[in-house]
PDB file of C-alpha atoms in Angstrom:
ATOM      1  CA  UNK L   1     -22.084-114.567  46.751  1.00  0.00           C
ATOM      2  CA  UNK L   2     -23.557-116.318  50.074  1.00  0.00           C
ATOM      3  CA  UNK L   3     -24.452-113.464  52.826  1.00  0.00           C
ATOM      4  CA  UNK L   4     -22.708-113.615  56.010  1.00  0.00           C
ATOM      5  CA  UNK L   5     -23.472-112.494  59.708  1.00  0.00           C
ATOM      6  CA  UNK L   6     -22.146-109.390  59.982  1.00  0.00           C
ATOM      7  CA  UNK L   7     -19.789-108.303  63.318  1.00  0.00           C
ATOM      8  CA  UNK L   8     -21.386-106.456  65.969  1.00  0.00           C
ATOM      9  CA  UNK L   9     -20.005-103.178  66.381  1.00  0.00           C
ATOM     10  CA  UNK L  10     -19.091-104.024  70.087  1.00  0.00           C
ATOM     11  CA  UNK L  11     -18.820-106.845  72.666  1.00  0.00           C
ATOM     12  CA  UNK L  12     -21.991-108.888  73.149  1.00  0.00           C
ATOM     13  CA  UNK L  13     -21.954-107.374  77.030  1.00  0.00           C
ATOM     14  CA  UNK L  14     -21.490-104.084  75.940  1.00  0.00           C
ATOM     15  CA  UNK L  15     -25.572-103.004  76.233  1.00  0.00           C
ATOM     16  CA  UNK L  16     -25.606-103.949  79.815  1.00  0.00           C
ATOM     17  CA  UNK L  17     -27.714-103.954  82.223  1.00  0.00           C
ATOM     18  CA  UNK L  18     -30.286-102.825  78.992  1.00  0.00           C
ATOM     19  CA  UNK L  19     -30.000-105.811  77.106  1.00  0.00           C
ATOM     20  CA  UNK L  20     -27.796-108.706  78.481  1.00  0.00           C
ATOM     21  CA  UNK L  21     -25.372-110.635  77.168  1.00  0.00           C
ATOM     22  CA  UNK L  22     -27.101-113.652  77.179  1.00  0.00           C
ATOM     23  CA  UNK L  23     -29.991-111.994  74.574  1.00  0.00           C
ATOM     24  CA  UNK L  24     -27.484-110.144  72.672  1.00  0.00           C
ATOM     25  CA  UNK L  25     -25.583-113.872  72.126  1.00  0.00           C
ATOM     26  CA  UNK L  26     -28.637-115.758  71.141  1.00  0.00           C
ATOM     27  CA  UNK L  27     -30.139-112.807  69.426  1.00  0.00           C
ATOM     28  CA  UNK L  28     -26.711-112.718  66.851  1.00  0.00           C
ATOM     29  CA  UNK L  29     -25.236-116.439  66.932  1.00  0.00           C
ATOM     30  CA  UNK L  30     -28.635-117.897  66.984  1.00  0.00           C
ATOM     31  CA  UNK L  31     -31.235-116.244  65.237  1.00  0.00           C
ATOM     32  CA  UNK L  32     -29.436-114.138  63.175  1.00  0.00           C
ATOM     33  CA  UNK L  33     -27.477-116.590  61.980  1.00  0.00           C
ATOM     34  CA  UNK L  34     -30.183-118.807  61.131  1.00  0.00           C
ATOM     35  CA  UNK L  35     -31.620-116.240  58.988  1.00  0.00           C
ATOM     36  CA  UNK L  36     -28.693-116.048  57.363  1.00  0.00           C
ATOM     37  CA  UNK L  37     -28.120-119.651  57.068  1.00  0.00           C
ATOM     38  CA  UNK L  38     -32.081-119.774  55.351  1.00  0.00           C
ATOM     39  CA  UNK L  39     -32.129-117.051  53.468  1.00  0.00           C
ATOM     40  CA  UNK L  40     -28.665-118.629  51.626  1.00  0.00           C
ATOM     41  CA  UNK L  41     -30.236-122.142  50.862  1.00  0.00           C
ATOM     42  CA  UNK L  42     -33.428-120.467  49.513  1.00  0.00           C
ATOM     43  CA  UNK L  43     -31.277-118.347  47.110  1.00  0.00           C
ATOM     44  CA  UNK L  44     -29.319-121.428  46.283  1.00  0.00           C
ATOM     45  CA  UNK L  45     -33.283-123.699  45.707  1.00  0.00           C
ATOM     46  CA  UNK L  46     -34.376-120.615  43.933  1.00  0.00           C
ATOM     47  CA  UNK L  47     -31.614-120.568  40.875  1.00  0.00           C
ATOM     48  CA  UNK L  48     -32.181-123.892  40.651  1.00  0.00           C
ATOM     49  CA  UNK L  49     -35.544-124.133  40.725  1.00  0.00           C
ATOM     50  CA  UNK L  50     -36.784-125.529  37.082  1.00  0.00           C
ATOM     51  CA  UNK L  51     -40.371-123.898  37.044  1.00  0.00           C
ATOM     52  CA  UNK L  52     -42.074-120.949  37.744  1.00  0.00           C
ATOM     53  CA  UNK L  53     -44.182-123.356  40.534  1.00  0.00           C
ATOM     54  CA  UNK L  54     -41.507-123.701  42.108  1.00  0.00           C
ATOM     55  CA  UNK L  55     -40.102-120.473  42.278  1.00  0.00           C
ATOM     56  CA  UNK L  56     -43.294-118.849  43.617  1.00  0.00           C
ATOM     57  CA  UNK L  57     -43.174-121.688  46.524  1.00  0.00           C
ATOM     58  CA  UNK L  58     -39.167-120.173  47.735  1.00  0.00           C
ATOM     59  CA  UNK L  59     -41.057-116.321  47.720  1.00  0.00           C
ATOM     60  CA  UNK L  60     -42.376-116.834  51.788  1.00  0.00           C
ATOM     61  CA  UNK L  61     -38.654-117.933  52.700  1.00  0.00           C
ATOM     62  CA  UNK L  62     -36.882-115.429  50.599  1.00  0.00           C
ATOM     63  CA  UNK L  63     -39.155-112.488  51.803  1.00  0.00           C
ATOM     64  CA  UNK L  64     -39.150-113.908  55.648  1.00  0.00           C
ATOM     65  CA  UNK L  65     -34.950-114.890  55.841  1.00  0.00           C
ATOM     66  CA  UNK L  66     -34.178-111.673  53.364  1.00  0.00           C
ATOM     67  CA  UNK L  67     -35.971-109.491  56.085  1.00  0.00           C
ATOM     68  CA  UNK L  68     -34.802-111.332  59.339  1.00  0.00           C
ATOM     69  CA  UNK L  69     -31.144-110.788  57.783  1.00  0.00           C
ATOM     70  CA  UNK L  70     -31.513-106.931  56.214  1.00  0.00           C
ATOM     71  CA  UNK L  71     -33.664-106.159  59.902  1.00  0.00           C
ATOM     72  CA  UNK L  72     -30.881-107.390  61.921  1.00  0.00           C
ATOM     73  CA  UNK L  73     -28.122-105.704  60.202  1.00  0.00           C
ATOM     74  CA  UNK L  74     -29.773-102.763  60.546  1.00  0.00           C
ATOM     75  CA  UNK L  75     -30.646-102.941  64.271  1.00  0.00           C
ATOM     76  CA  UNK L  76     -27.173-103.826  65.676  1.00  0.00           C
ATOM     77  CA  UNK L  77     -25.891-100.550  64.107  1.00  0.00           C
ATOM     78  CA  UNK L  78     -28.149 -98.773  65.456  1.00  0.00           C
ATOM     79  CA  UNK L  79     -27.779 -99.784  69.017  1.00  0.00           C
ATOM     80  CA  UNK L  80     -24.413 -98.515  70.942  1.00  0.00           C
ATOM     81  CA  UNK L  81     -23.487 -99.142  74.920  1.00  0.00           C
ATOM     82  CA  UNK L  82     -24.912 -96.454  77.227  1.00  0.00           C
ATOM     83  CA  UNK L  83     -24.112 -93.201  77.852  1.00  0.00           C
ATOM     84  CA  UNK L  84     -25.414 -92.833  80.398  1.00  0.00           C
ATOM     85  CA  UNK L  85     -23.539 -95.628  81.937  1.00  0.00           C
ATOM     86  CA  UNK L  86     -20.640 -94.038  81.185  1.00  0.00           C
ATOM     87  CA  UNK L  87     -19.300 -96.843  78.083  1.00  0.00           C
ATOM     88  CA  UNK L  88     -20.666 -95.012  74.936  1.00  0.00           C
ATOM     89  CA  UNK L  89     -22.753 -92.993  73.455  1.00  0.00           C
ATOM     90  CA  UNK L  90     -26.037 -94.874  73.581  1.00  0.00           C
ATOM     91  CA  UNK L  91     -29.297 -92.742  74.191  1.00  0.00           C
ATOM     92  CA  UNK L  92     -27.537 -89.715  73.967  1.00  0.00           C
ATOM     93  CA  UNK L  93     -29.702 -87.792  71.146  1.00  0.00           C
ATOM     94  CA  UNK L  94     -27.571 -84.363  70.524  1.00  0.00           C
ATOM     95  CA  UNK L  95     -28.515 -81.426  69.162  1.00  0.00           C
ATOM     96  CA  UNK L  96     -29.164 -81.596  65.501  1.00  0.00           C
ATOM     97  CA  UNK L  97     -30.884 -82.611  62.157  1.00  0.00           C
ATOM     98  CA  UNK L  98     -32.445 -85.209  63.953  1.00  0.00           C
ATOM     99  CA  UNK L  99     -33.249 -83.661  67.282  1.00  0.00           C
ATOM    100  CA  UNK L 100     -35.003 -80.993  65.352  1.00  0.00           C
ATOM    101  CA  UNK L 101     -36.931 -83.168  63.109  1.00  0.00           C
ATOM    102  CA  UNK L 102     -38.480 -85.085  65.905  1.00  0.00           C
ATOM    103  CA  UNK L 103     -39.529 -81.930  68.093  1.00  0.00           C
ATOM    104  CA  UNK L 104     -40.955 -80.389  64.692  1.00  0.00           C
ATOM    105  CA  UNK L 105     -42.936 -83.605  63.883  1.00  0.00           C
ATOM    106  CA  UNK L 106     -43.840 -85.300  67.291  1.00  0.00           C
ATOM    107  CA  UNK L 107     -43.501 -82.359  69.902  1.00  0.00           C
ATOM    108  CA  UNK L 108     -40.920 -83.374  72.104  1.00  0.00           C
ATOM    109  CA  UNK L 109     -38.512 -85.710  72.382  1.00  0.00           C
ATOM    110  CA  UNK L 110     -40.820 -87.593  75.255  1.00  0.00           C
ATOM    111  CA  UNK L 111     -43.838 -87.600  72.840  1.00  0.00           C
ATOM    112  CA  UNK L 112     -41.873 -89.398  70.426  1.00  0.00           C
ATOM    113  CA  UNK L 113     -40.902 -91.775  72.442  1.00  0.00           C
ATOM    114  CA  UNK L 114     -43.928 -92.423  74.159  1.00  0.00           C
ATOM    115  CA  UNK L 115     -45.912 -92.821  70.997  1.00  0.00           C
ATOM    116  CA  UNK L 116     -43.245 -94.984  69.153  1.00  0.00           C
ATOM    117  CA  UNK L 117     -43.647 -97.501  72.251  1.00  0.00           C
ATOM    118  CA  UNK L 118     -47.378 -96.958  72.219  1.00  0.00           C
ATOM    119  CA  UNK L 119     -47.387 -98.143  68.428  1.00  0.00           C
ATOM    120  CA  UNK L 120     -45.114-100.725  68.692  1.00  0.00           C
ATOM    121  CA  UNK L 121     -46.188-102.231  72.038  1.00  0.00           C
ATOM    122  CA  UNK L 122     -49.878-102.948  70.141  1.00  0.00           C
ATOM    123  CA  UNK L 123     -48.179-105.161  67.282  1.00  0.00           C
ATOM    124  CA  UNK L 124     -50.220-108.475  67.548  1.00  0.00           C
ATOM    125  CA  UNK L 125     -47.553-111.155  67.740  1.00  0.00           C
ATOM    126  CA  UNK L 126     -44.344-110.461  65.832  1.00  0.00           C
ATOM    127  CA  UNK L 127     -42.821-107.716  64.361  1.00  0.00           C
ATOM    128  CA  UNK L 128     -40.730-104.545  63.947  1.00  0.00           C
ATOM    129  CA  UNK L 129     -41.493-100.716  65.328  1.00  0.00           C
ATOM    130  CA  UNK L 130     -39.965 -98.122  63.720  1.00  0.00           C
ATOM    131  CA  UNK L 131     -39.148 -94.418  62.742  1.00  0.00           C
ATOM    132  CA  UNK L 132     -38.772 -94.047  59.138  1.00  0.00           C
ATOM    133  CA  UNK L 133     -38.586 -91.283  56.642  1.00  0.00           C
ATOM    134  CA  UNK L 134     -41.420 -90.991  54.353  1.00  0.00           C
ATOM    135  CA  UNK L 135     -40.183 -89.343  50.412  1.00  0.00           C
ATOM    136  CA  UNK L 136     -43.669 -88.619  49.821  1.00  0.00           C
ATOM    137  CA  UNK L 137     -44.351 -86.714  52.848  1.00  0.00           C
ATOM    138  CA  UNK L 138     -40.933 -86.131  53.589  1.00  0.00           C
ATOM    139  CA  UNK L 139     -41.096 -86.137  57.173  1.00  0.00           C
ATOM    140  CA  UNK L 140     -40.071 -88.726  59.681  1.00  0.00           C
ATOM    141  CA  UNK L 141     -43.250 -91.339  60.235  1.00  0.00           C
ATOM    142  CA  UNK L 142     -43.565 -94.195  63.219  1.00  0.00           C
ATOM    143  CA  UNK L 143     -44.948 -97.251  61.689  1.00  0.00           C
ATOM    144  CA  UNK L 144     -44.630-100.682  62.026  1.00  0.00           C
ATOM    145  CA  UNK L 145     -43.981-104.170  59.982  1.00  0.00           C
ATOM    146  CA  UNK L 146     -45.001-107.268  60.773  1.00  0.00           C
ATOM    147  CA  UNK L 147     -42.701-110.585  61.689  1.00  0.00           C
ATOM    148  CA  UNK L 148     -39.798-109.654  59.562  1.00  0.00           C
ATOM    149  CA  UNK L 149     -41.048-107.800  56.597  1.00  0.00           C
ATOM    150  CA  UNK L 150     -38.191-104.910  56.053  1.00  0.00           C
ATOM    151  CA  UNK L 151     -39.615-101.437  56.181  1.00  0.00           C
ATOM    152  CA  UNK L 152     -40.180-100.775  52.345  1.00  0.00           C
ATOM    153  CA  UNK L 153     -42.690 -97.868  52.196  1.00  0.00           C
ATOM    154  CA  UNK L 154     -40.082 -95.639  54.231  1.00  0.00           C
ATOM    155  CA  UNK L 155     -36.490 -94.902  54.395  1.00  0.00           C
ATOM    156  CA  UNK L 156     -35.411 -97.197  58.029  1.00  0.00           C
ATOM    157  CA  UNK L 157     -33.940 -94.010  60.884  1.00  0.00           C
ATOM    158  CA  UNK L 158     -34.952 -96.623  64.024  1.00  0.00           C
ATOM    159  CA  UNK L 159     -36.019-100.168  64.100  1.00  0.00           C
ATOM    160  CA  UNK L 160     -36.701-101.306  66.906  1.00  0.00           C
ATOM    161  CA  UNK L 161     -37.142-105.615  67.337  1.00  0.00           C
ATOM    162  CA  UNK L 162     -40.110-106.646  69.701  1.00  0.00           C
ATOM    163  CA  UNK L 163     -39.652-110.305  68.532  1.00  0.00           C
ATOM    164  CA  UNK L 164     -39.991-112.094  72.094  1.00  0.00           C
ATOM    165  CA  UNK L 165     -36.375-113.655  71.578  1.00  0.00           C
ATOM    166  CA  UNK L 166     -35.366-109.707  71.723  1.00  0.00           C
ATOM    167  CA  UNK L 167     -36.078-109.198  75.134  1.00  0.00           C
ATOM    168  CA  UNK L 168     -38.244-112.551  76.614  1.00  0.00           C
ATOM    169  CA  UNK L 169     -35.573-113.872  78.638  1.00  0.00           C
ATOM    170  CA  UNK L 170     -34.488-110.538  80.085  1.00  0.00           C
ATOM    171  CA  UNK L 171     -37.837-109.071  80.536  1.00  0.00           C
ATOM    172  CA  UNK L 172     -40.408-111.600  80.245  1.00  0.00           C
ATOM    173  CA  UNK L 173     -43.719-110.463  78.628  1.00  0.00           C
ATOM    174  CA  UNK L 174     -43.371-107.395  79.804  1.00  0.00           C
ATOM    175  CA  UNK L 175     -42.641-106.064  76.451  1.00  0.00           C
ATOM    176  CA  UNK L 176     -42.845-101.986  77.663  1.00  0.00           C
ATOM    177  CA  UNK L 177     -40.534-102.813  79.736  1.00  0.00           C
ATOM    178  CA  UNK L 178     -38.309-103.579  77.003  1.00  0.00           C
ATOM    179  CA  UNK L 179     -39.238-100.702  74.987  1.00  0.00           C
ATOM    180  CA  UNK L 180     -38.712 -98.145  77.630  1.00  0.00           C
ATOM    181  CA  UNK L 181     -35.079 -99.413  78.357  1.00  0.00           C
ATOM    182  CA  UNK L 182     -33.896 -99.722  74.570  1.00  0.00           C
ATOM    183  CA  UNK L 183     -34.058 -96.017  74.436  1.00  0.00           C
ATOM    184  CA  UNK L 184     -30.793 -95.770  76.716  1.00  0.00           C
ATOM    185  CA  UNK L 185     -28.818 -97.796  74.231  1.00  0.00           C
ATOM    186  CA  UNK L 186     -30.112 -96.782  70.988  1.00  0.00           C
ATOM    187  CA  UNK L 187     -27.158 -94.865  68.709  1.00  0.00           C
ATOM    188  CA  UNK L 188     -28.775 -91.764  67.530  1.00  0.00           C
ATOM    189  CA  UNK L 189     -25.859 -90.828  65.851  1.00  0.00           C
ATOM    190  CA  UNK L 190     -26.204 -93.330  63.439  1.00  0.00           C
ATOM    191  CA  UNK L 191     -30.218 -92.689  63.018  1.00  0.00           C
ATOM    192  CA  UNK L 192     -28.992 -89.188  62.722  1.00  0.00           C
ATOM    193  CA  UNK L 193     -26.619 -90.311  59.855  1.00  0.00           C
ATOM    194  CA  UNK L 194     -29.338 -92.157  58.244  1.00  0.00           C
ATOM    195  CA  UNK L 195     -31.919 -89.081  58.551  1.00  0.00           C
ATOM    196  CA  UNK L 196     -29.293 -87.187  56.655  1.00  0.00           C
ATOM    197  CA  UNK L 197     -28.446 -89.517  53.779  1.00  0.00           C
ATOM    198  CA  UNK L 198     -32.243 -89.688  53.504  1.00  0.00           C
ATOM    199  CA  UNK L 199     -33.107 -86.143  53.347  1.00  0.00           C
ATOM    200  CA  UNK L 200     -30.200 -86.104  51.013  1.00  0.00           C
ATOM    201  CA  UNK L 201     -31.653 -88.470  48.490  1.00  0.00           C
ATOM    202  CA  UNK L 202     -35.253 -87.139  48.326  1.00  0.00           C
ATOM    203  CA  UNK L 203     -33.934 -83.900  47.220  1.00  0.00           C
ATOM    204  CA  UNK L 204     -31.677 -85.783  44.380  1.00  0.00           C
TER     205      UNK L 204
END
């Protein structure tokens, strides 16, 4: 079955005056879409493909499209409009599972932040910040992945997209910029519900 874009969970202004509607249309109509366009004509080249050669050659677009598309499913759900601007419940990180979790491992909910955008600010070209939790360790990690390689050595809480088409034409290279806003309109009740179901499973 071909994969499809997926609906955002709100209007494409919604995120305003974090992320504009202009990004937020490109982002999903554009880029997302031609991930999803890619990644279903390299599944469609790979069953046909006659020889293990040729096979091998699809891997880079399967692993590249298959990430861009799993990446950005994942990151739309976990943004949500601003609380604080009085739409939703973006950026509002409650008391909780979650809340607790990041003051045990990180300090404060500050430090957290500050070293997430401290990590992901120093990715060299393309790629993906996040806060994952680790099975081995299990405790929730900060680590990044490069271009769109999904997050495979952890269990995905927060991604976080510093692709320039993400935030270029809203905030320039100023990428901290970028980083420091996205914290008012990310949905930590979903990373919250994704903590949980993680937890959940190590213990199975």
């Amino acid at each position: 079955m071909a994969h499809v874009l997926p609906d955002l969970p709100y209007p494409y202004d919604a995120l305003e005056p974090f992320i504009s509607k202009q990004i937020m249309e490109l982002h999903h109509k554009k880029h997302h879409q031609t991930y999803v366009n890619s990644l279903n004509a390299a599944e469609q080249a790979y069953a046909k493909a006659s020889s293990p050669k040729e096979r091998i050659a699809l891997q880079a677009a399967l692993r590249f499209n298959g990430g861009g598309h799993i990446n950005h499913s994942l990151f739309w759900k976990n943004l949500a409009p601003a609380s604080s601007e009085g739409k939703g419940n973006g950026g509002a990180l409650r008391d909780g599972p979650l809340k607790d979790a990041i003051a045990k491992q990180f300090g404060s909910y500050e430090a957290f932040v500050k070293e997430f955008n401290t990590t992901t600010a120093s990715i060299q070209g393309s790629g993906w910040g996040w806060l994952g939790y680790n099975p081995a360790t299990k405790v929730i990690e900060i680590t990044t992945t490069a271009n769109q390689d999904p997050l495979l050595t952890h269990v995905p809480i927060i991604g976080v997209d510093v692709w320039e088409h993400a935030f270029y034409l809203q905030y320039l290279n100023v990428k901290v910029d970028y980083l420091n806003a996205i914290w008012k309109v990310i949905n930590f009740d979903e990373a919250e519900k994704r903590y949980l179901e993680a937890v959940s499973t190590a213990k199975l």
